Amino acid sequence: MSLSVPASPAPAAEPVLRPASLVGRTRAGLSDALAEIGVSERERRMRVGQLWNWIYHYGVRDFSAMTTISKVLRAALAERFTLDLPEVTAEQVSSDGTRKWLLRMPPVGARDRGAEIECVYIPEVDRGTLCVSSQVGCTLSCTFCHTGTQRLVRNLTTEEIVAQLMVARDRLGDFPGRTPPEGAFVPNDGGRFVSNIVFMGMGEPLYNFDGVRDAIDVISDNEGLSLGRRRITVSTSGVVPQIEALGAEMGTMLAISLHAVRDDLRNELVPLNKKYPIRDLLEACRNYPGLSNAKRITFEYVMLKGVNDSDAEARELVRLLKGIPAKINLIPFNPWPGTRYECSDWDRIERFSEIVYRAGYASPVRTPRGRDILAACGQLKSETEKLSARARLMLEQSEAEAAALAG
Ligand code: SAH
Ligand code: SF4
């Protein structure tokens, strides 16, 4: 069962470029905004600190609430900028408390109609995990993943990535002086509603390296959203040349979507493996900066019936990971319309997990959450994709015609 909250009115047919929002910006981005309205360089540093505090600590939605900033400056800011969050076009609440938000980002250029992405909140007793997207769609076409079938792809901006956490905290009433929506299931140990972030929504984060790195800088900043880097996990399908830089520049936890123990099968499931085979991938993992028993790498392994779930494969998995401080996360396959795969039977998953466990690895089987609202791993895909694809096709056709005419 799922509950749908009424969606906002349909967006206008033509994108309208609204004043830019300051939400999601880095300190440098806020400083640029102040420069634009003529604040002197000398004053900017202090003003950035104030804006930062109001936006990220207090989550205010209106410049008039920024009482430490002069009225004149507040008015100048309000004339040129907004504090808007992306529009929540739909909110679904699963019977298990998982929440999925469909967000429409404001257009980033004259030709952009405003990306639509999904963002999922998974509350547990002792933590609240937000699963965020790094791209609209994904170029990598892993055969078991719904996102990979989406044709329209672009990187999300830093602001758009940060905005996902801002929307979640706004909707959950998780800012000073605010309260959660009635009946919401949130962690009940007194901690933060969003205590962890995983980059496991749409997209390959390492193909949007700068956008993700800057967003993590904003999210982990102690004077604002203050989410520690150890509570942020970046999941990659295995972009080997970027793994070291991920550790060095982002310092987050690393998750690797392994899913197979032989190159021939992994080539099929995760086509990027043809470029960066298992050996190279595991070598990059061994060299991951900061790797230790306290900072283990999570290896994700999706359980596909009759494809990768035999006892022999469980044993090979353990052998491959020898010497790498690791956790193994078995993910029951989440089906989506049109997929050719099925989820392994429960007793098969248990048997696989037992072999891994006996070899000394914690091997939690990730309980599928929010399946009833298609919010589980790999089920995310923007619902308006068809419309956007058609719009893009029209655009490409008109460009081709223009080029033909010009030629
Ligand atoms: N692109 C990155 C991060 C997003 S995918 C990556 O591939 O790691 C997040 C996780 O969900 C990955 O481990 C991915 O393999 C897994 N996943 C994708 N589709 C899935 C499905 N249908 N069922 C279960 N897990 C899936
Ligand atoms: Fe992209 Fe990850 Fe899906 Fe593969 S599993 S298609 S890399 S989002």
GROMACS .gro file of C-alpha atoms and ligand atoms in nm:
model
  441
    1MET     CA    1   0.000   0.000   0.000
    2SER     CA    2   0.123   0.346  -0.068
    3LEU     CA    3  -0.014   0.687  -0.002
    4SER     CA    4   0.015   0.960  -0.258
    5VAL     CA    5   0.008   1.323  -0.158
    6PRO     CA    6  -0.149   1.547  -0.425
    7ALA     CA    7   0.104   1.667  -0.676
    8SER     CA    8   0.159   2.034  -0.750
    9PRO     CA    9   0.004   2.179  -1.066
   10ALA     CA   10   0.164   2.078  -1.395
   11PRO     CA   11   0.456   2.300  -1.495
   12ALA     CA   12   0.419   2.558  -1.770
   13ALA     CA   13   0.479   2.424  -2.121
   14GLU     CA   14   0.777   2.650  -2.184
   15PRO     CA   15   1.060   2.671  -1.935
   16VAL     CA   16   1.074   3.005  -1.760
   17LEU     CA   17   1.412   3.100  -1.619
   18ARG     CA   18   1.346   3.212  -1.264
   19PRO     CA   19   1.589   3.406  -1.047
   20ALA     CA   20   1.859   3.172  -0.923
   21SER     CA   21   1.828   3.011  -0.583
   22LEU     CA   22   2.116   3.035  -0.337
   23VAL     CA   23   2.031   2.699  -0.182
   24GLY     CA   24   2.294   2.437  -0.258
   25ARG     CA   25   2.571   2.682  -0.337
   26THR     CA   26   2.926   2.644  -0.213
   27ARG     CA   27   3.088   2.927  -0.017
   28ALA     CA   28   3.251   3.043  -0.340
   29GLY     CA   29   2.910   3.038  -0.508
   30LEU     CA   30   2.759   3.252  -0.233
   31SER     CA   31   3.050   3.491  -0.257
   32ASP     CA   32   2.986   3.528  -0.632
   33ALA     CA   33   2.622   3.608  -0.557
   34LEU     CA   34   2.726   3.882  -0.317
   35ALA     CA   35   2.972   4.019  -0.570
   36GLU     CA   36   2.692   4.034  -0.825
   37ILE     CA   37   2.492   4.269  -0.607
   38GLY     CA   38   2.794   4.486  -0.535
   39VAL     CA   39   2.904   4.372  -0.186
   40SER     CA   40   3.270   4.466  -0.142
   41GLU     CA   41   3.531   4.193  -0.131
   42ARG     CA   42   3.626   4.292   0.223
   43GLU     CA   43   3.269   4.242   0.347
   44ARG     CA   44   3.192   3.928   0.151
   45ARG     CA   45   3.368   3.677   0.374
   46MET     CA   46   3.165   3.772   0.677
   47ARG     CA   47   2.841   3.783   0.477
   48VAL     CA   48   2.904   3.439   0.329
   49GLY     CA   49   2.935   3.303   0.684
   50GLN     CA   50   2.601   3.457   0.777
   51LEU     CA   51   2.421   3.333   0.467
   52TRP     CA   52   2.571   2.989   0.520
   53ASN     CA   53   2.437   2.970   0.872
   54TRP     CA   54   2.086   3.081   0.778
   55ILE     CA   55   2.061   2.859   0.474
   56TYR     CA   56   2.225   2.539   0.600
   57HIS     CA   57   2.191   2.551   0.977
   58TYR     CA   58   1.848   2.709   1.009
   59GLY     CA   59   1.705   2.610   0.671
   60VAL     CA   60   1.524   2.943   0.631
   61ARG     CA   61   1.311   2.988   0.322
   62ASP     CA   62   1.290   3.366   0.323
   63PHE     CA   63   1.556   3.637   0.326
   64SER     CA   64   1.346   3.837   0.574
   65ALA     CA   65   1.420   3.572   0.840
   66MET     CA   66   1.794   3.648   0.822
   67THR     CA   67   1.789   3.886   1.114
   68THR     CA   68   2.168   3.924   1.148
   69ILE     CA   69   2.182   4.075   0.800
   70SER     CA   70   2.086   4.438   0.740
   71LYS     CA   71   1.746   4.508   0.586
   72VAL     CA   72   1.907   4.681   0.290
   73LEU     CA   73   2.122   4.383   0.203
   74ARG     CA   74   1.832   4.141   0.258
   75ALA     CA   75   1.622   4.343   0.015
   76ALA     CA   76   1.904   4.351  -0.242
   77LEU     CA   77   1.942   3.974  -0.214
   78ALA     CA   78   1.568   3.915  -0.245
   79GLU     CA   79   1.552   4.126  -0.557
   80ARG     CA   80   1.812   3.923  -0.738
   81PHE     CA   81   1.792   3.574  -0.582
   82THR     CA   82   1.558   3.325  -0.414
   83LEU     CA   83   1.591   3.058  -0.148
   84ASP     CA   84   1.369   2.820  -0.343
   85LEU     CA   85   1.403   2.446  -0.318
   86PRO     CA   86   1.329   2.226  -0.617
   87GLU     CA   87   0.958   2.167  -0.657
   88VAL     CA   88   0.832   1.843  -0.503
   89THR     CA   89   0.596   1.718  -0.773
   90ALA     CA   90   0.501   1.401  -0.587
   91GLU     CA   91   0.558   1.248  -0.248
   92GLN     CA   92   0.490   0.883  -0.180
   93VAL     CA   93   0.504   0.718   0.156
   94SER     CA   94   0.555   0.342   0.165
   95SER     CA   95   0.387   0.119   0.419
   96ASP     CA   96   0.734   0.070   0.575
   97GLY     CA   97   0.789   0.445   0.625
   98THR     CA   98   1.016   0.493   0.324
   99ARG     CA   99   0.948   0.821   0.147
  100LYS     CA  100   1.009   0.892  -0.217
  101TRP     CA  101   1.009   1.243  -0.353
  102LEU     CA  102   0.990   1.330  -0.719
  103LEU     CA  103   1.174   1.658  -0.761
  104ARG     CA  104   1.163   1.897  -1.051
  105MET     CA  105   1.475   2.106  -1.078
  106PRO     CA  106   1.446   2.455  -1.223
  107PRO     CA  107   1.578   2.473  -1.582
  108VAL     CA  108   1.956   2.531  -1.592
  109GLY     CA  109   1.956   2.681  -1.941
  110ALA     CA  110   1.723   2.798  -2.214
  111ARG     CA  111   1.700   2.447  -2.358
  112ASP     CA  112   1.669   2.258  -2.033
  113ARG     CA  113   1.314   2.180  -1.932
  114GLY     CA  114   1.408   2.113  -1.573
  115ALA     CA  115   1.540   1.773  -1.479
  116GLU     CA  116   1.321   1.536  -1.284
  117ILE     CA  117   1.484   1.314  -1.030
  118GLU     CA  118   1.387   1.091  -0.744
  119CYS     CA  119   1.524   1.089  -0.398
  120VAL     CA  120   1.446   0.830  -0.131
  121TYR     CA  121   1.445   0.849   0.250
  122ILE     CA  122   1.478   0.527   0.447
  123PRO     CA  123   1.415   0.560   0.821
  124GLU     CA  124   1.540   0.297   1.063
  125VAL     CA  125   1.541   0.289   1.441
  126ASP     CA  126   1.894   0.419   1.483
  127ARG     CA  127   1.953   0.606   1.158
  128GLY     CA  128   1.787   0.777   0.865
  129THR     CA  129   1.944   0.724   0.526
  130LEU     CA  130   1.891   0.947   0.228
  131CYS     CA  131   1.961   0.795  -0.110
  132VAL     CA  132   2.056   1.070  -0.353
  133SER     CA  133   2.112   1.092  -0.727
  134SER     CA  134   2.419   1.231  -0.900
  135GLN     CA  135   2.290   1.234  -1.257
  136VAL     CA  136   1.960   1.236  -1.440
  137GLY     CA  137   1.960   0.884  -1.580
  138CYS     CA  138   2.288   0.699  -1.634
  139THR     CA  139   2.504   0.630  -1.938
  140LEU     CA  140   2.624   0.293  -1.816
  141SER     CA  141   2.337   0.054  -1.897
  142CYS     CA  142   2.393  -0.218  -1.639
  143THR     CA  143   2.147  -0.481  -1.757
  144PHE     CA  144   1.966  -0.528  -1.423
  145CYS     CA  145   1.920  -0.157  -1.350
  146HIS     CA  146   1.614   0.046  -1.441
  147THR     CA  147   1.799   0.378  -1.435
  148GLY     CA  148   2.032   0.251  -1.708
  149THR     CA  149   1.738   0.227  -1.949
  150GLN     CA  150   1.668   0.599  -1.925
  151ARG     CA  151   1.793   0.773  -2.237
  152LEU     CA  152   1.805   1.128  -2.116
  153VAL     CA  153   2.122   1.189  -1.922
  154ARG     CA  154   2.292   1.491  -1.775
  155ASN     CA  155   2.501   1.560  -1.469
  156LEU     CA  156   2.325   1.718  -1.175
  157THR     CA  157   2.479   2.044  -1.058
  158THR     CA  158   2.631   2.077  -0.712
  159GLU     CA  159   2.326   2.280  -0.609
  160GLU     CA  160   2.089   2.011  -0.733
  161ILE     CA  161   2.271   1.743  -0.537
  162VAL     CA  162   2.275   1.944  -0.213
  163ALA     CA  163   1.911   2.042  -0.271
  164GLN     CA  164   1.805   1.678  -0.232
  165LEU     CA  165   1.920   1.682   0.131
  166MET     CA  166   1.765   2.026   0.183
  167VAL     CA  167   1.429   1.906   0.049
  168ALA     CA  168   1.441   1.595   0.266
  169ARG     CA  169   1.516   1.794   0.580
  170ASP     CA  170   1.254   2.052   0.489
  171ARG     CA  171   0.985   1.786   0.431
  172LEU     CA  172   1.082   1.603   0.749
  173GLY     CA  173   1.077   1.923   0.954
  174ASP     CA  174   1.441   1.859   1.042
  175PHE     CA  175   1.559   2.216   1.102
  176PRO     CA  176   1.569   2.409   1.430
  177GLY     CA  177   1.221   2.504   1.547
  178ARG     CA  178   1.040   2.277   1.302
  179THR     CA  179   0.847   1.954   1.359
  180PRO     CA  180   0.811   1.637   1.150
  181PRO     CA  181   0.489   1.580   0.956
  182GLU     CA  182   0.218   1.403   1.151
  183GLY     CA  183   0.259   1.026   1.167
  184ALA     CA  184   0.605   1.032   1.008
  185PHE     CA  185   0.830   0.744   1.099
  186VAL     CA  186   1.168   0.895   1.183
  187PRO     CA  187   1.463   0.753   1.379
  188ASN     CA  188   1.355   0.744   1.741
  189ASP     CA  189   1.690   0.742   1.918
  190GLY     CA  190   1.692   1.119   1.932
  191GLY     CA  191   1.940   1.160   1.649
  192ARG     CA  192   1.918   1.345   1.322
  193PHE     CA  193   1.641   1.243   1.086
  194VAL     CA  194   1.891   1.225   0.804
  195SER     CA  195   2.207   1.081   0.957
  196ASN     CA  196   2.355   0.909   0.652
  197ILE     CA  197   2.374   0.973   0.280
  198VAL     CA  198   2.433   0.718   0.010
  199PHE     CA  199   2.498   0.807  -0.354
  200MET     CA  200   2.296   0.512  -0.473
  201GLY     CA  201   2.014   0.685  -0.658
  202MET     CA  202   2.032   0.760  -1.027
  203GLY     CA  203   2.362   0.797  -1.201
  204GLU     CA  204   2.729   0.717  -1.173
  205PRO     CA  205   2.876   0.961  -0.919
  206LEU     CA  206   3.230   0.928  -1.052
  207TYR     CA  207   3.114   1.050  -1.393
  208ASN     CA  208   3.010   1.371  -1.219
  209PHE     CA  209   3.320   1.397  -1.004
  210ASP     CA  210   3.341   1.774  -0.952
  211GLY     CA  211   2.969   1.815  -0.892
  212VAL     CA  212   2.967   1.538  -0.632
  213ARG     CA  213   3.289   1.654  -0.464
  214ASP     CA  214   3.166   2.010  -0.422
  215ALA     CA  215   2.827   1.889  -0.296
  216ILE     CA  216   2.999   1.672  -0.036
  217ASP     CA  217   3.202   1.975   0.074
  218VAL     CA  218   2.877   2.162   0.138
  219ILE     CA  219   2.700   1.871   0.305
  220SER     CA  220   2.986   1.787   0.540
  221ASP     CA  221   3.067   2.146   0.640
  222ASN     CA  222   3.067   2.170   1.020
  223GLU     CA  223   2.902   2.508   1.030
  224GLY     CA  224   2.607   2.400   0.819
  225LEU     CA  225   2.458   2.063   0.737
  226SER     CA  226   2.745   1.894   0.928
  227LEU     CA  227   2.706   1.543   0.801
  228GLY     CA  228   3.040   1.369   0.864
  229ARG     CA  229   3.226   1.220   0.567
  230ARG     CA  230   3.219   0.880   0.736
  231ARG     CA  231   2.842   0.891   0.709
  232ILE     CA  232   2.850   0.953   0.337
  233THR     CA  233   2.894   0.660   0.100
  234VAL     CA  234   2.969   0.697  -0.268
  235SER     CA  235   2.876   0.392  -0.472
  236THR     CA  236   3.045   0.330  -0.805
  237SER     CA  237   3.006   0.069  -1.072
  238GLY     CA  238   3.385   0.076  -1.099
  239VAL     CA  239   3.530   0.386  -1.262
  240VAL     CA  240   3.882   0.275  -1.173
  241PRO     CA  241   4.084   0.587  -1.268
  242GLN     CA  242   3.873   0.803  -1.033
  243ILE     CA  243   3.873   0.583  -0.724
  244GLU     CA  244   4.194   0.715  -0.575
  245ALA     CA  245   4.085   1.075  -0.627
  246LEU     CA  246   3.753   0.992  -0.462
  247GLY     CA  247   3.936   0.887  -0.147
  248ALA     CA  248   4.183   1.174  -0.157
  249GLU     CA  249   3.944   1.457  -0.241
  250MET     CA  250   3.614   1.345  -0.093
  251GLY     CA  251   3.728   1.118   0.191
  252THR     CA  252   3.395   0.938   0.204
  253MET     CA  253   3.314   0.573   0.244
  254LEU     CA  254   3.337   0.372  -0.076
  255ALA     CA  255   3.093   0.116  -0.211
  256ILE     CA  256   3.165  -0.094  -0.517
  257SER     CA  257   2.891  -0.250  -0.726
  258LEU     CA  258   3.063  -0.582  -0.790
  259HIS     CA  259   2.773  -0.821  -0.868
  260ALA     CA  260   2.987  -1.089  -1.033
  261VAL     CA  261   3.311  -1.274  -0.963
  262ARG     CA  262   3.408  -1.353  -1.323
  263ASP     CA  263   3.483  -1.103  -1.597
  264ASP     CA  264   3.263  -1.272  -1.858
  265LEU     CA  265   2.954  -1.238  -1.638
  266ARG     CA  266   3.046  -0.894  -1.507
  267ASN     CA  267   3.100  -0.774  -1.865
  268GLU     CA  268   2.738  -0.861  -1.924
  269LEU     CA  269   2.590  -0.723  -1.601
  270VAL     CA  270   2.808  -0.413  -1.567
  271PRO     CA  271   2.935  -0.336  -1.919
  272LEU     CA  272   3.191  -0.090  -1.779
  273ASN     CA  273   3.381  -0.402  -1.671
  274LYS     CA  274   3.504  -0.441  -2.030
  275LYS     CA  275   3.704  -0.125  -1.976
  276TYR     CA  276   3.802  -0.183  -1.613
  277PRO     CA  277   3.805  -0.556  -1.533
  278ILE     CA  278   3.772  -0.708  -1.187
  279ARG     CA  279   4.146  -0.732  -1.128
  280ASP     CA  280   4.206  -0.362  -1.190
  281LEU     CA  281   3.902  -0.271  -0.986
  282LEU     CA  282   4.015  -0.469  -0.683
  283GLU     CA  283   4.367  -0.328  -0.717
  284ALA     CA  284   4.220   0.024  -0.699
  285CYS     CA  285   4.026  -0.084  -0.389
  286ARG     CA  286   4.339  -0.214  -0.219
  287ASN     CA  287   4.496   0.129  -0.274
  288TYR     CA  288   4.193   0.329  -0.159
  289PRO     CA  289   4.322   0.617   0.055
  290GLY     CA  290   4.235   0.577   0.422
  291LEU     CA  291   4.133   0.213   0.390
  292SER     CA  292   4.144   0.035   0.726
  293ASN     CA  293   3.939  -0.202   0.938
  294ALA     CA  294   3.753   0.100   1.069
  295LYS     CA  295   3.693   0.228   0.718
  296ARG     CA  296   3.597  -0.073   0.511
  297ILE     CA  297   3.482  -0.086   0.154
  298THR     CA  298   3.130  -0.213   0.096
  299PHE     CA  299   3.093  -0.457  -0.191
  300GLU     CA  300   2.743  -0.465  -0.328
  301TYR     CA  301   2.620  -0.786  -0.482
  302VAL     CA  302   2.275  -0.802  -0.636
  303MET     CA  303   2.118  -1.149  -0.609
  304LEU     CA  304   2.000  -1.261  -0.952
  305LYS     CA  305   1.828  -1.598  -0.970
  306GLY     CA  306   2.036  -1.857  -1.155
  307VAL     CA  307   2.280  -1.591  -1.276
  308ASN     CA  308   2.530  -1.511  -1.000
  309ASP     CA  309   2.394  -1.680  -0.688
  310SER     CA  310   2.563  -2.023  -0.663
  311ASP     CA  311   2.766  -2.154  -0.368
  312ALA     CA  312   3.076  -2.161  -0.586
  313GLU     CA  313   3.032  -1.790  -0.660
  314ALA     CA  314   2.995  -1.711  -0.291
  315ARG     CA  315   3.323  -1.890  -0.221
  316GLU     CA  316   3.496  -1.715  -0.510
  317LEU     CA  317   3.371  -1.381  -0.383
  318VAL     CA  318   3.533  -1.441  -0.047
  319ARG     CA  319   3.857  -1.550  -0.214
  320LEU     CA  320   3.868  -1.240  -0.437
  321LEU     CA  321   3.825  -0.999  -0.148
  322LYS     CA  322   4.094  -1.158   0.066
  323GLY     CA  323   4.310  -0.892   0.228
  324ILE     CA  324   4.072  -0.603   0.159
  325PRO     CA  325   3.896  -0.462   0.466
  326ALA     CA  326   3.545  -0.521   0.336
  327LYS     CA  327   3.178  -0.553   0.406
  328ILE     CA  328   2.960  -0.747   0.168
  329ASN     CA  329   2.613  -0.620   0.104
  330LEU     CA  330   2.381  -0.870  -0.061
  331ILE     CA  331   2.098  -0.690  -0.237
  332PRO     CA  332   1.786  -0.883  -0.333
  333PHE     CA  333   1.717  -0.788  -0.695
  334ASN     CA  334   1.435  -0.537  -0.721
  335PRO     CA  335   1.230  -0.614  -1.028
  336TRP     CA  336   1.102  -0.346  -1.263
  337PRO     CA  337   0.865  -0.361  -1.562
  338GLY     CA  338   1.030  -0.532  -1.858
  339THR     CA  339   1.334  -0.676  -1.682
  340ARG     CA  340   1.468  -1.016  -1.781
  341TYR     CA  341   1.598  -1.101  -1.433
  342GLU     CA  342   1.438  -1.246  -1.123
  343CYS     CA  343   1.539  -1.217  -0.761
  344SER     CA  344   1.708  -1.525  -0.613
  345ASP     CA  345   1.491  -1.739  -0.386
  346TRP     CA  346   1.515  -1.656  -0.019
  347ASP     CA  347   1.682  -1.981   0.086
  348ARG     CA  348   1.944  -1.931  -0.188
  349ILE     CA  349   2.020  -1.582  -0.056
  350GLU     CA  350   2.048  -1.723   0.296
  351ARG     CA  351   2.283  -1.997   0.184
  352PHE     CA  352   2.501  -1.749  -0.008
  353SER     CA  353   2.505  -1.517   0.290
  354GLU     CA  354   2.604  -1.801   0.522
  355ILE     CA  355   2.911  -1.887   0.315
  356VAL     CA  356   3.018  -1.524   0.317
  357TYR     CA  357   2.949  -1.498   0.690
  358ARG     CA  358   3.145  -1.811   0.773
  359ALA     CA  359   3.443  -1.662   0.593
  360GLY     CA  360   3.437  -1.380   0.847
  361TYR     CA  361   3.240  -1.109   0.670
  362ALA     CA  362   2.938  -0.938   0.806
  363SER     CA  363   2.697  -0.995   0.520
  364PRO     CA  364   2.376  -0.814   0.589
  365VAL     CA  365   2.113  -0.879   0.330
  366ARG     CA  366   1.974  -0.541   0.246
  367THR     CA  367   1.605  -0.556   0.324
  368PRO     CA  368   1.423  -0.420   0.025
  369ARG     CA  369   1.258  -0.096   0.134
  370GLY     CA  370   0.984   0.093  -0.036
  371ARG     CA  371   0.932  -0.171  -0.304
  372ASP     CA  372   0.561  -0.086  -0.317
  373ILE     CA  373   0.642   0.265  -0.439
  374LEU     CA  374   0.925   0.159  -0.676
  375ALA     CA  375   1.171   0.334  -0.446
  376ALA     CA  376   1.415   0.048  -0.403
  377CYS     CA  377   1.766   0.034  -0.551
  378GLY     CA  378   1.770   0.033  -0.926
  379GLN     CA  379   1.400   0.104  -0.960
  380LEU     CA  380   1.439   0.476  -0.994
  381LYS     CA  381   1.353   0.632  -1.324
  382SER     CA  382   1.187   0.965  -1.391
  383GLU     CA  383   0.826   0.921  -1.485
  384THR     CA  384   0.821   1.202  -1.737
  385GLU     CA  385   1.108   1.055  -1.933
  386LYS     CA  386   0.899   0.984  -2.240
  387LEU     CA  387   0.788   1.342  -2.267
  388SER     CA  388   1.139   1.475  -2.218
  389ALA     CA  389   1.282   1.231  -2.471
  390ARG     CA  390   1.024   1.341  -2.726
  391ALA     CA  391   1.106   1.705  -2.655
  392ARG     CA  392   1.472   1.629  -2.704
  393LEU     CA  393   1.410   1.446  -3.028
  394MET     CA  394   1.224   1.749  -3.161
  395LEU     CA  395   1.512   1.968  -3.060
  396GLU     CA  396   1.765   1.740  -3.228
  397GLN     CA  397   1.555   1.731  -3.544
  398SER     CA  398   1.530   2.106  -3.561
  399GLU     CA  399   1.904   2.136  -3.502
  400ALA     CA  400   1.974   1.885  -3.781
  401GLU     CA  401   1.746   2.080  -4.012
  402ALA     CA  402   1.917   2.406  -3.923
  403ALA     CA  403   2.259   2.248  -3.987
  404ALA     CA  404   2.139   2.112  -4.321
  405LEU     CA  405   2.012   2.455  -4.421
  406ALA     CA  406   2.334   2.623  -4.309
  407GLY     CA  407   2.542   2.363  -4.501
  408SAH     N1  408   2.587   0.401  -1.034
  408SAH     C1  409   2.629   0.369  -0.905
  408SAH     C2  410   2.534   0.414  -0.796
  408SAH     C3  411   2.387   0.400  -0.823
  408SAH     S1  412   2.324   0.236  -0.832
  408SAH     C4  413   2.655   0.220  -0.894
  408SAH     O1  414   2.619   0.146  -0.987
  408SAH     O2  415   2.713   0.178  -0.795
  408SAH     C5  416   2.316   0.189  -0.660
  408SAH     C6  417   2.316   0.039  -0.634
  408SAH     O3  418   2.191  -0.022  -0.673
  408SAH     C7  419   2.424  -0.033  -0.714
  408SAH     O4  420   2.490  -0.128  -0.636
  408SAH     C8  421   2.343  -0.100  -0.820
  408SAH     O5  422   2.413  -0.206  -0.876
  408SAH     C9  423   2.219  -0.141  -0.745
  408SAH     N2  424   2.106  -0.176  -0.830
  408SAH    C10  425   2.079  -0.128  -0.953
  408SAH     N3  426   1.964  -0.185  -1.001
  408SAH    C11  427   1.921  -0.269  -0.905
  408SAH    C12  428   1.805  -0.353  -0.895
  408SAH     N4  429   1.713  -0.358  -0.991
  408SAH     N5  430   1.790  -0.425  -0.782
  408SAH    C13  431   1.880  -0.415  -0.681
  408SAH     N6  432   1.989  -0.336  -0.685
  408SAH    C14  433   2.010  -0.264  -0.796
  409SF4    FE1  434   2.421   0.336  -1.377
  409SF4    FE2  435   2.465   0.229  -1.134
  409SF4    FE3  436   2.242   0.169  -1.274
  409SF4    FE4  437   2.478   0.078  -1.357
  409SF4     S1  438   2.374   0.028  -1.163
  409SF4     S2  439   2.318   0.170  -1.486
  409SF4     S3  440   2.612   0.247  -1.306
  409SF4     S4  441   2.297   0.370  -1.193
   0.00000   0.00000   0.00000
